[in-house]
PDB file of C-alpha atoms and ligand atoms in Angstrom:
ATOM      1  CA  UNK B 268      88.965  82.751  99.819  1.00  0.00           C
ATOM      2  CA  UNK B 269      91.690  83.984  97.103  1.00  0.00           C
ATOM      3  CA  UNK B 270      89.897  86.632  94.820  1.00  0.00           C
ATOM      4  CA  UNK B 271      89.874  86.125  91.069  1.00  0.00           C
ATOM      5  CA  UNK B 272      91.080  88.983  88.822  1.00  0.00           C
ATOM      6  CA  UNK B 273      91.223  87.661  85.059  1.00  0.00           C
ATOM      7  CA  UNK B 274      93.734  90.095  83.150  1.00  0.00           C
ATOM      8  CA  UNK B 275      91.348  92.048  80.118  1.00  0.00           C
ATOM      9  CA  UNK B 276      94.951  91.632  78.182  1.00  0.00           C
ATOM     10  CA  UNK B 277      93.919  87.608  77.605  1.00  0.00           C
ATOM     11  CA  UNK B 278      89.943  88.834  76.312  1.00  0.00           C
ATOM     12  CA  UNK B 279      89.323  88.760  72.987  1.00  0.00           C
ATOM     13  CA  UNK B 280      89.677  92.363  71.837  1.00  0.00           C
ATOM     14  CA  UNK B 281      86.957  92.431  69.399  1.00  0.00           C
ATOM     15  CA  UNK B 282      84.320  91.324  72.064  1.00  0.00           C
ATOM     16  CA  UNK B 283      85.465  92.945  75.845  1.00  0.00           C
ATOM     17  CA  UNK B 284      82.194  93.498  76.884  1.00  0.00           C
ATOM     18  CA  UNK B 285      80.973  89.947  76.108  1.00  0.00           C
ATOM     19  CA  UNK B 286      84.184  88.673  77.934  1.00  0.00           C
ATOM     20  CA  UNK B 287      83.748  91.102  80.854  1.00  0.00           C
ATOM     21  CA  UNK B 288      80.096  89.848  81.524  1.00  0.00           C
ATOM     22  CA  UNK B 289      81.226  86.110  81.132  1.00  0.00           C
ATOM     23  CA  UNK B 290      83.678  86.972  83.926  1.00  0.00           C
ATOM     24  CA  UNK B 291      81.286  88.837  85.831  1.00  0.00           C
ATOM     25  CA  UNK B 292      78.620  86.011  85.419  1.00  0.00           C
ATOM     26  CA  UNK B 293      80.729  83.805  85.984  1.00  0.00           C
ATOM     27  CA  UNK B 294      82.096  85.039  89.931  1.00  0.00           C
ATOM     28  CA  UNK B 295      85.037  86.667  89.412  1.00  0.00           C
ATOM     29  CA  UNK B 296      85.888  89.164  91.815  1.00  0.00           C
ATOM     30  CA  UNK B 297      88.408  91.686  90.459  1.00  0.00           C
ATOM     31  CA  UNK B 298      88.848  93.208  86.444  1.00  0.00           C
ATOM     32  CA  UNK B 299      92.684  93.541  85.764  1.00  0.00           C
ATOM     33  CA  UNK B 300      93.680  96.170  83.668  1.00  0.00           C
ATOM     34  CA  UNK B 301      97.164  96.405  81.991  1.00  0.00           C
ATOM     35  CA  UNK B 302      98.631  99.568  80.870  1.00  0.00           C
ATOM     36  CA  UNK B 303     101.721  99.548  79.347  1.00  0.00           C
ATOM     37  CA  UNK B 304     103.822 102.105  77.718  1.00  0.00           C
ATOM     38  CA  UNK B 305     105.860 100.225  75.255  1.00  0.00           C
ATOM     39  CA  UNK B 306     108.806 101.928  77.183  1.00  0.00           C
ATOM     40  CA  UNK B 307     108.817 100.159  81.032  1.00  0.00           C
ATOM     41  CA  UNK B 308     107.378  97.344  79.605  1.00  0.00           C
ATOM     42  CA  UNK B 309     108.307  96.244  75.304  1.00  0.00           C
ATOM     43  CA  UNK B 310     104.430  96.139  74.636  1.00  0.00           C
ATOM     44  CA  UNK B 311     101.801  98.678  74.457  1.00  0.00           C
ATOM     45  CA  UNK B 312      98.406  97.987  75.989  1.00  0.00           C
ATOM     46  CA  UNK B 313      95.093 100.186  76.692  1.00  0.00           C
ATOM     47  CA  UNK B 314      94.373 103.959  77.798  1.00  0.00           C
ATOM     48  CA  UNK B 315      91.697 105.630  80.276  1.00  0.00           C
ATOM     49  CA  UNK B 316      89.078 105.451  77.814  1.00  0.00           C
ATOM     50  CA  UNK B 317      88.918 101.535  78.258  1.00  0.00           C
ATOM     51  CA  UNK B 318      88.767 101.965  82.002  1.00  0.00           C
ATOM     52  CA  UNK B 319      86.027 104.396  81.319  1.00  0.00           C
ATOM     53  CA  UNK B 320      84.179 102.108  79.327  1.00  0.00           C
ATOM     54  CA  UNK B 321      85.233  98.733  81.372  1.00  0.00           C
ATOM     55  CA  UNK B 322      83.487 101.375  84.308  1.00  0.00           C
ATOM     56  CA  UNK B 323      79.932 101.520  82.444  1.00  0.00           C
ATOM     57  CA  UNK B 324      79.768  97.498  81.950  1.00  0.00           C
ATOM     58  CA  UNK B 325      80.662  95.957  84.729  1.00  0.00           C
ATOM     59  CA  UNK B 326      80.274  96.645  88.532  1.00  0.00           C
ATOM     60  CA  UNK B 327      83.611  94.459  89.291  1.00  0.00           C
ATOM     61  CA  UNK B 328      86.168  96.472  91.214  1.00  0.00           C
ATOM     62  CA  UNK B 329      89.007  97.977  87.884  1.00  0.00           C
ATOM     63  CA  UNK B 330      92.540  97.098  89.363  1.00  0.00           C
ATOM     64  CA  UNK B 331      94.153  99.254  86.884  1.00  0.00           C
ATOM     65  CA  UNK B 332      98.257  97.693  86.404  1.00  0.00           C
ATOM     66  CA  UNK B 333     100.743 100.816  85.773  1.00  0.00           C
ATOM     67  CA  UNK B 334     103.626  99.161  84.248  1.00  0.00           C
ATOM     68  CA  UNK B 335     105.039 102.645  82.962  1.00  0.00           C
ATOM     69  CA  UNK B 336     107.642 104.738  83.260  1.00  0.00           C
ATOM     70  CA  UNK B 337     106.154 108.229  83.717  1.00  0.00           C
ATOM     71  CA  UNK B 338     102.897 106.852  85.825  1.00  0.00           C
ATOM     72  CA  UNK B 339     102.254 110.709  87.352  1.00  0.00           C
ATOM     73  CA  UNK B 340     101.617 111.865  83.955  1.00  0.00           C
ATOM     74  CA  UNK B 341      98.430 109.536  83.491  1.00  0.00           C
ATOM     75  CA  UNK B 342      97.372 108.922  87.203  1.00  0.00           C
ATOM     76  CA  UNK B 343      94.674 111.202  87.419  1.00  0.00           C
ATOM     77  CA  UNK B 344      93.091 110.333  84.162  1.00  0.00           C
ATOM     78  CA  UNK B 345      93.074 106.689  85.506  1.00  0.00           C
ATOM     79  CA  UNK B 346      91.075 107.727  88.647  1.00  0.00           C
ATOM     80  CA  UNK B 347      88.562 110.182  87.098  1.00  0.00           C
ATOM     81  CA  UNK B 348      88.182 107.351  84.549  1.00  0.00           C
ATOM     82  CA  UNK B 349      86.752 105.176  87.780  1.00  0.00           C
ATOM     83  CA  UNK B 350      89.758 102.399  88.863  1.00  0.00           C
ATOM     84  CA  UNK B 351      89.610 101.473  92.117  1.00  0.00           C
ATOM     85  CA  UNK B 352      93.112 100.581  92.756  1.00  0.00           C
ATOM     86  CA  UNK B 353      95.540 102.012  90.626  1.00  0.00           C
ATOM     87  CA  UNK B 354      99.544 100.407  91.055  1.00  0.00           C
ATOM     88  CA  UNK B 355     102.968 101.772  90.135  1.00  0.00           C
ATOM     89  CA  UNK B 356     106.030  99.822  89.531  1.00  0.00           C
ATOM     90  CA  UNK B 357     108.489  99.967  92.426  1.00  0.00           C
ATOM     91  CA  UNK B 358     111.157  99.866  89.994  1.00  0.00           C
ATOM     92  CA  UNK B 359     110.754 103.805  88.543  1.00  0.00           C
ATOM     93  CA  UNK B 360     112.583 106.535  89.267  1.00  0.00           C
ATOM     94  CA  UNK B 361     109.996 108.531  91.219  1.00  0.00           C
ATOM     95  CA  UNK B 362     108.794 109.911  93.830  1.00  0.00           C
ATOM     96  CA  UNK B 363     106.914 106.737  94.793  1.00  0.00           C
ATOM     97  CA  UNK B 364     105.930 107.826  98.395  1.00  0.00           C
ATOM     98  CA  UNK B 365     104.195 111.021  96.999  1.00  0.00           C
ATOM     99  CA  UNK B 366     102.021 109.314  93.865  1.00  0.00           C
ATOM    100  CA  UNK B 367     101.024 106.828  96.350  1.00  0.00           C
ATOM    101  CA  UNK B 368      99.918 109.405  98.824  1.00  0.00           C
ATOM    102  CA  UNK B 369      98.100 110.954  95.561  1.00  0.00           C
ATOM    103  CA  UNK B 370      96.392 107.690  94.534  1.00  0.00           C
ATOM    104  CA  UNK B 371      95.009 107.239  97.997  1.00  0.00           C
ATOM    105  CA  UNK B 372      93.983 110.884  98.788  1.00  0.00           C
ATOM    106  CA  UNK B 373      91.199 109.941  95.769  1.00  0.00           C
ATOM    107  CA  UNK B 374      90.067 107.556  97.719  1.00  0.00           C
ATOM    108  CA  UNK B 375      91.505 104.923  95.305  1.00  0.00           C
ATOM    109  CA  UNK B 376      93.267 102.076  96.696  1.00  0.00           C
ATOM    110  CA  UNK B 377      97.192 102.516  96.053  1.00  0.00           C
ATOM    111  CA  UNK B 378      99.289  99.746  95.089  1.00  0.00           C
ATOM    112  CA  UNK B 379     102.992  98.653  94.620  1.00  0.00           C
ATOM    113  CA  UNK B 380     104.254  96.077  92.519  1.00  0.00           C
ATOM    114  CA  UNK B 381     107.540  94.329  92.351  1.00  0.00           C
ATOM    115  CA  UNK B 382     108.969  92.975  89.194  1.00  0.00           C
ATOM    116  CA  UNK B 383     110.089  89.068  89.838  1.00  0.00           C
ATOM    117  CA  UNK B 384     114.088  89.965  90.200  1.00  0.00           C
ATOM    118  CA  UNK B 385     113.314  93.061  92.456  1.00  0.00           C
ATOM    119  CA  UNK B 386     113.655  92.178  96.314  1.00  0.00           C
ATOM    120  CA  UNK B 387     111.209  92.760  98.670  1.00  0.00           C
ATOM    121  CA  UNK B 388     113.517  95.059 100.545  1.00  0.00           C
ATOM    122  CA  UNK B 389     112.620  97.851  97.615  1.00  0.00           C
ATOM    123  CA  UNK B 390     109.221  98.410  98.829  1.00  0.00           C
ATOM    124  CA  UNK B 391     109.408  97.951 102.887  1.00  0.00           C
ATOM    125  CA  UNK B 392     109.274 101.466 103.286  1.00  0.00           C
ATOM    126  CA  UNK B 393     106.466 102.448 101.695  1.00  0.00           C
ATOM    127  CA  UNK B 394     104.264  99.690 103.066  1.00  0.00           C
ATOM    128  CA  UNK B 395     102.026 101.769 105.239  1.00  0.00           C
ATOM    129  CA  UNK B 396     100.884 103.846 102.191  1.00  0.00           C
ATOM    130  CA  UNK B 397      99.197 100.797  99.761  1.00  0.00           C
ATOM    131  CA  UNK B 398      96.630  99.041 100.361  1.00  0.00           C
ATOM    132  CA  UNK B 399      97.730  96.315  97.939  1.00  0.00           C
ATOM    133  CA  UNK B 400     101.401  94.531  97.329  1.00  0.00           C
ATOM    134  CA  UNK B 401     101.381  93.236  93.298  1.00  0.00           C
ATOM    135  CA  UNK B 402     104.014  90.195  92.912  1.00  0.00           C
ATOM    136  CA  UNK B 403     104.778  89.723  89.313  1.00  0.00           C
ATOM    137  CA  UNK B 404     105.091  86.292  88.704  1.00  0.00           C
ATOM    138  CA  UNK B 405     106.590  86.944  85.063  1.00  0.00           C
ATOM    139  CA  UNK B 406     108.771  89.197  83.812  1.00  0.00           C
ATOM    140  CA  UNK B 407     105.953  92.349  83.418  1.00  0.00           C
ATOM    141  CA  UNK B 408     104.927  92.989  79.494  1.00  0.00           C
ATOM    142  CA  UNK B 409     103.213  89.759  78.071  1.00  0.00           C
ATOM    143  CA  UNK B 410     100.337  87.071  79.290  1.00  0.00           C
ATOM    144  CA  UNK B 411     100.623  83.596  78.590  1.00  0.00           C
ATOM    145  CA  UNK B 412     103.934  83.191  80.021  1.00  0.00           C
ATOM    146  CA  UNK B 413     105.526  80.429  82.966  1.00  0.00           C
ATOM    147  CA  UNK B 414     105.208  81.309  86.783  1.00  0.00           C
ATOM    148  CA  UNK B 415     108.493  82.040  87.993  1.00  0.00           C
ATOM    149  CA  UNK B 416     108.052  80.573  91.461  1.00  0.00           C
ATOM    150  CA  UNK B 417     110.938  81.809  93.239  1.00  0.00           C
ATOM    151  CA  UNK B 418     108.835  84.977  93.987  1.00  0.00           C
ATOM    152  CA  UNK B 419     106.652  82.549  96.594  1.00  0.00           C
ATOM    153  CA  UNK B 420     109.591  83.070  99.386  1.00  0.00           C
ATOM    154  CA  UNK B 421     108.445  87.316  98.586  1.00  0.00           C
ATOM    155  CA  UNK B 422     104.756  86.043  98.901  1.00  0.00           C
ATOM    156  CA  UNK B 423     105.797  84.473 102.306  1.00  0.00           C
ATOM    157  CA  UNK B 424     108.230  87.201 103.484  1.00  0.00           C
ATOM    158  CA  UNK B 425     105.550  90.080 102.886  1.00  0.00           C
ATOM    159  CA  UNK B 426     102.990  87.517 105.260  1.00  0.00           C
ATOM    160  CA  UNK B 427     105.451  87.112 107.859  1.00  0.00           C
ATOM    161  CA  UNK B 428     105.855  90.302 108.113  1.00  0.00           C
ATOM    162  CA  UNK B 429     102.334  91.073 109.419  1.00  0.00           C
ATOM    163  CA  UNK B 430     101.375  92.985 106.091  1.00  0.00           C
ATOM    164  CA  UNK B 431      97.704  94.069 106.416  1.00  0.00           C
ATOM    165  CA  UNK B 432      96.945  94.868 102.586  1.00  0.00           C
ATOM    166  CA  UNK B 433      96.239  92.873  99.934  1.00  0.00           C
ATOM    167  CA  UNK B 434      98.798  90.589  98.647  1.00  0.00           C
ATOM    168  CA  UNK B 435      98.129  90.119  94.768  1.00  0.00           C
ATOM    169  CA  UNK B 436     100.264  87.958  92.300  1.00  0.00           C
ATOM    170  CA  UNK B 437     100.259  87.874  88.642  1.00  0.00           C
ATOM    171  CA  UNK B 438     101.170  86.239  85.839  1.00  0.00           C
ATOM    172  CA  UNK B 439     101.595  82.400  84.678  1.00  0.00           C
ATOM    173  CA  UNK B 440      98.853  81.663  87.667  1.00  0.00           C
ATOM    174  CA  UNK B 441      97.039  78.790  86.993  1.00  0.00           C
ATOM    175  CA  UNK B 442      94.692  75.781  88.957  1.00  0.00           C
ATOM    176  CA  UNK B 443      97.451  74.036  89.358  1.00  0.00           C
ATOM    177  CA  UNK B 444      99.310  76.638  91.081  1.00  0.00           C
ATOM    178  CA  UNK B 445      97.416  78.686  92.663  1.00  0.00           C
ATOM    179  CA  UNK B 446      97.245  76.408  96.099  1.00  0.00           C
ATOM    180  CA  UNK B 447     100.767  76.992  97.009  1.00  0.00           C
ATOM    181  CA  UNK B 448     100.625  80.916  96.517  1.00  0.00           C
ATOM    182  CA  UNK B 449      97.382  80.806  98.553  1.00  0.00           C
ATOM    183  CA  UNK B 450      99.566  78.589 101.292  1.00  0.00           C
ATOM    184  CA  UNK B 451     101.965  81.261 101.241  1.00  0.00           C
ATOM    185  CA  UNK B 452      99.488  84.413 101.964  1.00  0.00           C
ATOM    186  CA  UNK B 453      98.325  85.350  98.589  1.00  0.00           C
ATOM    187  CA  UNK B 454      94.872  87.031  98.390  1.00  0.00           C
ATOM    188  CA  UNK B 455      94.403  87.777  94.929  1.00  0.00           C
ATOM    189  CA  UNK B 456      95.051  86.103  92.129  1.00  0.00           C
ATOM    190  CA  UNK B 457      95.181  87.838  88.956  1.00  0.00           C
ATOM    191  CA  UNK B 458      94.534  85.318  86.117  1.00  0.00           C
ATOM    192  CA  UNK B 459      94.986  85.826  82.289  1.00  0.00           C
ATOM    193  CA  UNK B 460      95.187  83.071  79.570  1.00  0.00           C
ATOM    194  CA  UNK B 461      93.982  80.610  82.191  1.00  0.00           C
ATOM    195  CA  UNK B 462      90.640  81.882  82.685  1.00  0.00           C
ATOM    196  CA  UNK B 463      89.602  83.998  79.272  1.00  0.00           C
ATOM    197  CA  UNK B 464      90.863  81.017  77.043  1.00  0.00           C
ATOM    198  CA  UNK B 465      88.385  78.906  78.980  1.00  0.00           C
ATOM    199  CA  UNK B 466      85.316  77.872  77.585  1.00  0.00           C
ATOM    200  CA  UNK B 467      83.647  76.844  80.986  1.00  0.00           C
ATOM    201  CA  UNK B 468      84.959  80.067  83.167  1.00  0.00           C
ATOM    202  CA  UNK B 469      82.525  79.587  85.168  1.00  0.00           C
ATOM    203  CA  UNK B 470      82.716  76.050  86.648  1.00  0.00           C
ATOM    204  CA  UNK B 471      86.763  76.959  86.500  1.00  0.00           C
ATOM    205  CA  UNK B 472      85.973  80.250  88.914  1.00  0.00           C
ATOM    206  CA  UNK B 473      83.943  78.077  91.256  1.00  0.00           C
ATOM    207  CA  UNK B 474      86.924  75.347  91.286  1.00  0.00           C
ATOM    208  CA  UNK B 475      89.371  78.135  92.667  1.00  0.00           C
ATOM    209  CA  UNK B 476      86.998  80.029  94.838  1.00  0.00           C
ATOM    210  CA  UNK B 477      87.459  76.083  96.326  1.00  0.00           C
ATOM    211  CA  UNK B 478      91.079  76.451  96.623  1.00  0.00           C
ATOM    212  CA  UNK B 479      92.572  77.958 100.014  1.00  0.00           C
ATOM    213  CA  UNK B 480      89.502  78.273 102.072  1.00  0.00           C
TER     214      UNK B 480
HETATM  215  C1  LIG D 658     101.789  90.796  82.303  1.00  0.00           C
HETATM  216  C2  LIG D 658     100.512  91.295  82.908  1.00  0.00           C
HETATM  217  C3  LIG D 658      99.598  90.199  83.389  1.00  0.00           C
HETATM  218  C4  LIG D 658      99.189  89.181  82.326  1.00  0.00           C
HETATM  219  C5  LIG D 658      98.747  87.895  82.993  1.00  0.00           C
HETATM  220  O1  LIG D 658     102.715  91.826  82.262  1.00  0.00           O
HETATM  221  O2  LIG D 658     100.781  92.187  83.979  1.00  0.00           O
HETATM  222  O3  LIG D 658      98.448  90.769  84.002  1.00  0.00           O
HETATM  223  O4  LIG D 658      98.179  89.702  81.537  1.00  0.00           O
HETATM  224  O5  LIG D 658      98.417  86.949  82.013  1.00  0.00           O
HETATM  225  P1  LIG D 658      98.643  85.379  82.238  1.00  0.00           P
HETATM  226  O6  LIG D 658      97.720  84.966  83.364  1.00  0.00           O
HETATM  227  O7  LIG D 658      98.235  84.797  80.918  1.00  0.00           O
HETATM  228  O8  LIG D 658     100.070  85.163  82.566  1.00  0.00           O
HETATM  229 ZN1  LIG D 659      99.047  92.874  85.232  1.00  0.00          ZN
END
């Protein structure tokens, strides 16, 4: 079964909690957290203290999205604040082998995300320290936007190459869409405007728990 991660960047702002119960009640699996730094990304979005507080609501695993350009300077405030997998960008220029070392040494589930242009090459060699692959589907910064599905031949090269960690997608992921990432080896599916601008997220969550069993 592909697990359900609805993106907190598609709640309504003025109500998270409510929204973060209705997702919890309603079977999700995963809460995605963006964080962006108006500088990798050209949008600004959340700080530890919502992780804190997402941390007191719910009991969903926090799958907290680094799309910045200085992630070492925040990580540890991210894991005291409770995620439980934390992701860089591939793309930086950093010492990516070291901050993922420091995410898992937590005991925080380290991930790596590729931006939709950036080959799969760019990450082989740090496979065997995440626990988690994140495919942007969209260029990373805004929800609501088309899945670019080109990245489905990354989905399927990161399968076929016997990856053991999670392979999570995200952006533009829909019903309609979501069996043909699922054929290809996805295991997540992190899910934004599709889910939070439902008004029946449950019956929706138990339609693509359906999908890919
Ligand atoms: C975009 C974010 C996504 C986004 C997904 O940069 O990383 O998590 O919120 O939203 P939808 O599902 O609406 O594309
Ligand atoms: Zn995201």
């Amino acid at each position: 079964m592909i697990k359900i991660a609805p993106s907190i960047l598609a709640a309504d702002p003025l109500n998270l909690e409510k929204d973060i119960k209705r997702a919890e009640k309603a079977g999700c699996d995963w809460i995605h957290v963006d964080i962006m730094d108006a500088h990798f990304v050209p949008n600004l979005a959340y700080s530890p203290d919502v992780v804190r507080c997402l941390k007191k609501v719910t009991s969903l695993p926090l799958d907290v999205h680094l799309m910045m350009d200085n992630p070492e300077t925040m990580i540890d405030t991210f894991l005291d604040a409770g995620a439980s997998c934390v992701t860089i960008h591939a793309e930086i220029q950093k010492d990516i082998p070291v901050l993922l070392d420091r995410i898992r040494r937590s005991g925080c589930m380290a991930g790596i995300a590729l931006k939709p242009g950036s080959p799969l090459q760019m990450i082989i060699e740090y496979l065997n320290r995440t626990d988690l692959v994140l495919m942007m589907t969209v260029e990373p910064g805004f929800g609501g936007q088309k899945l670019d599905t080109s990245v489905i031949g990354k989905i399927r090269g990161l399968k076929d190459l016997g990856y053991q960690g999670e392979i999570e997608a995200d952006g533009g992921i829909r019903e309609d869409n979501l069996e043909i990432l699922g054929k290809n080896g996805l295991t997540i599916a992190v899910m934004g405007t599709a889910l939070f601008h439902d008004d029946h997220m449950s019956a929706a969550v138990k339609r693509l728990h359906k999908i890919c069993v």
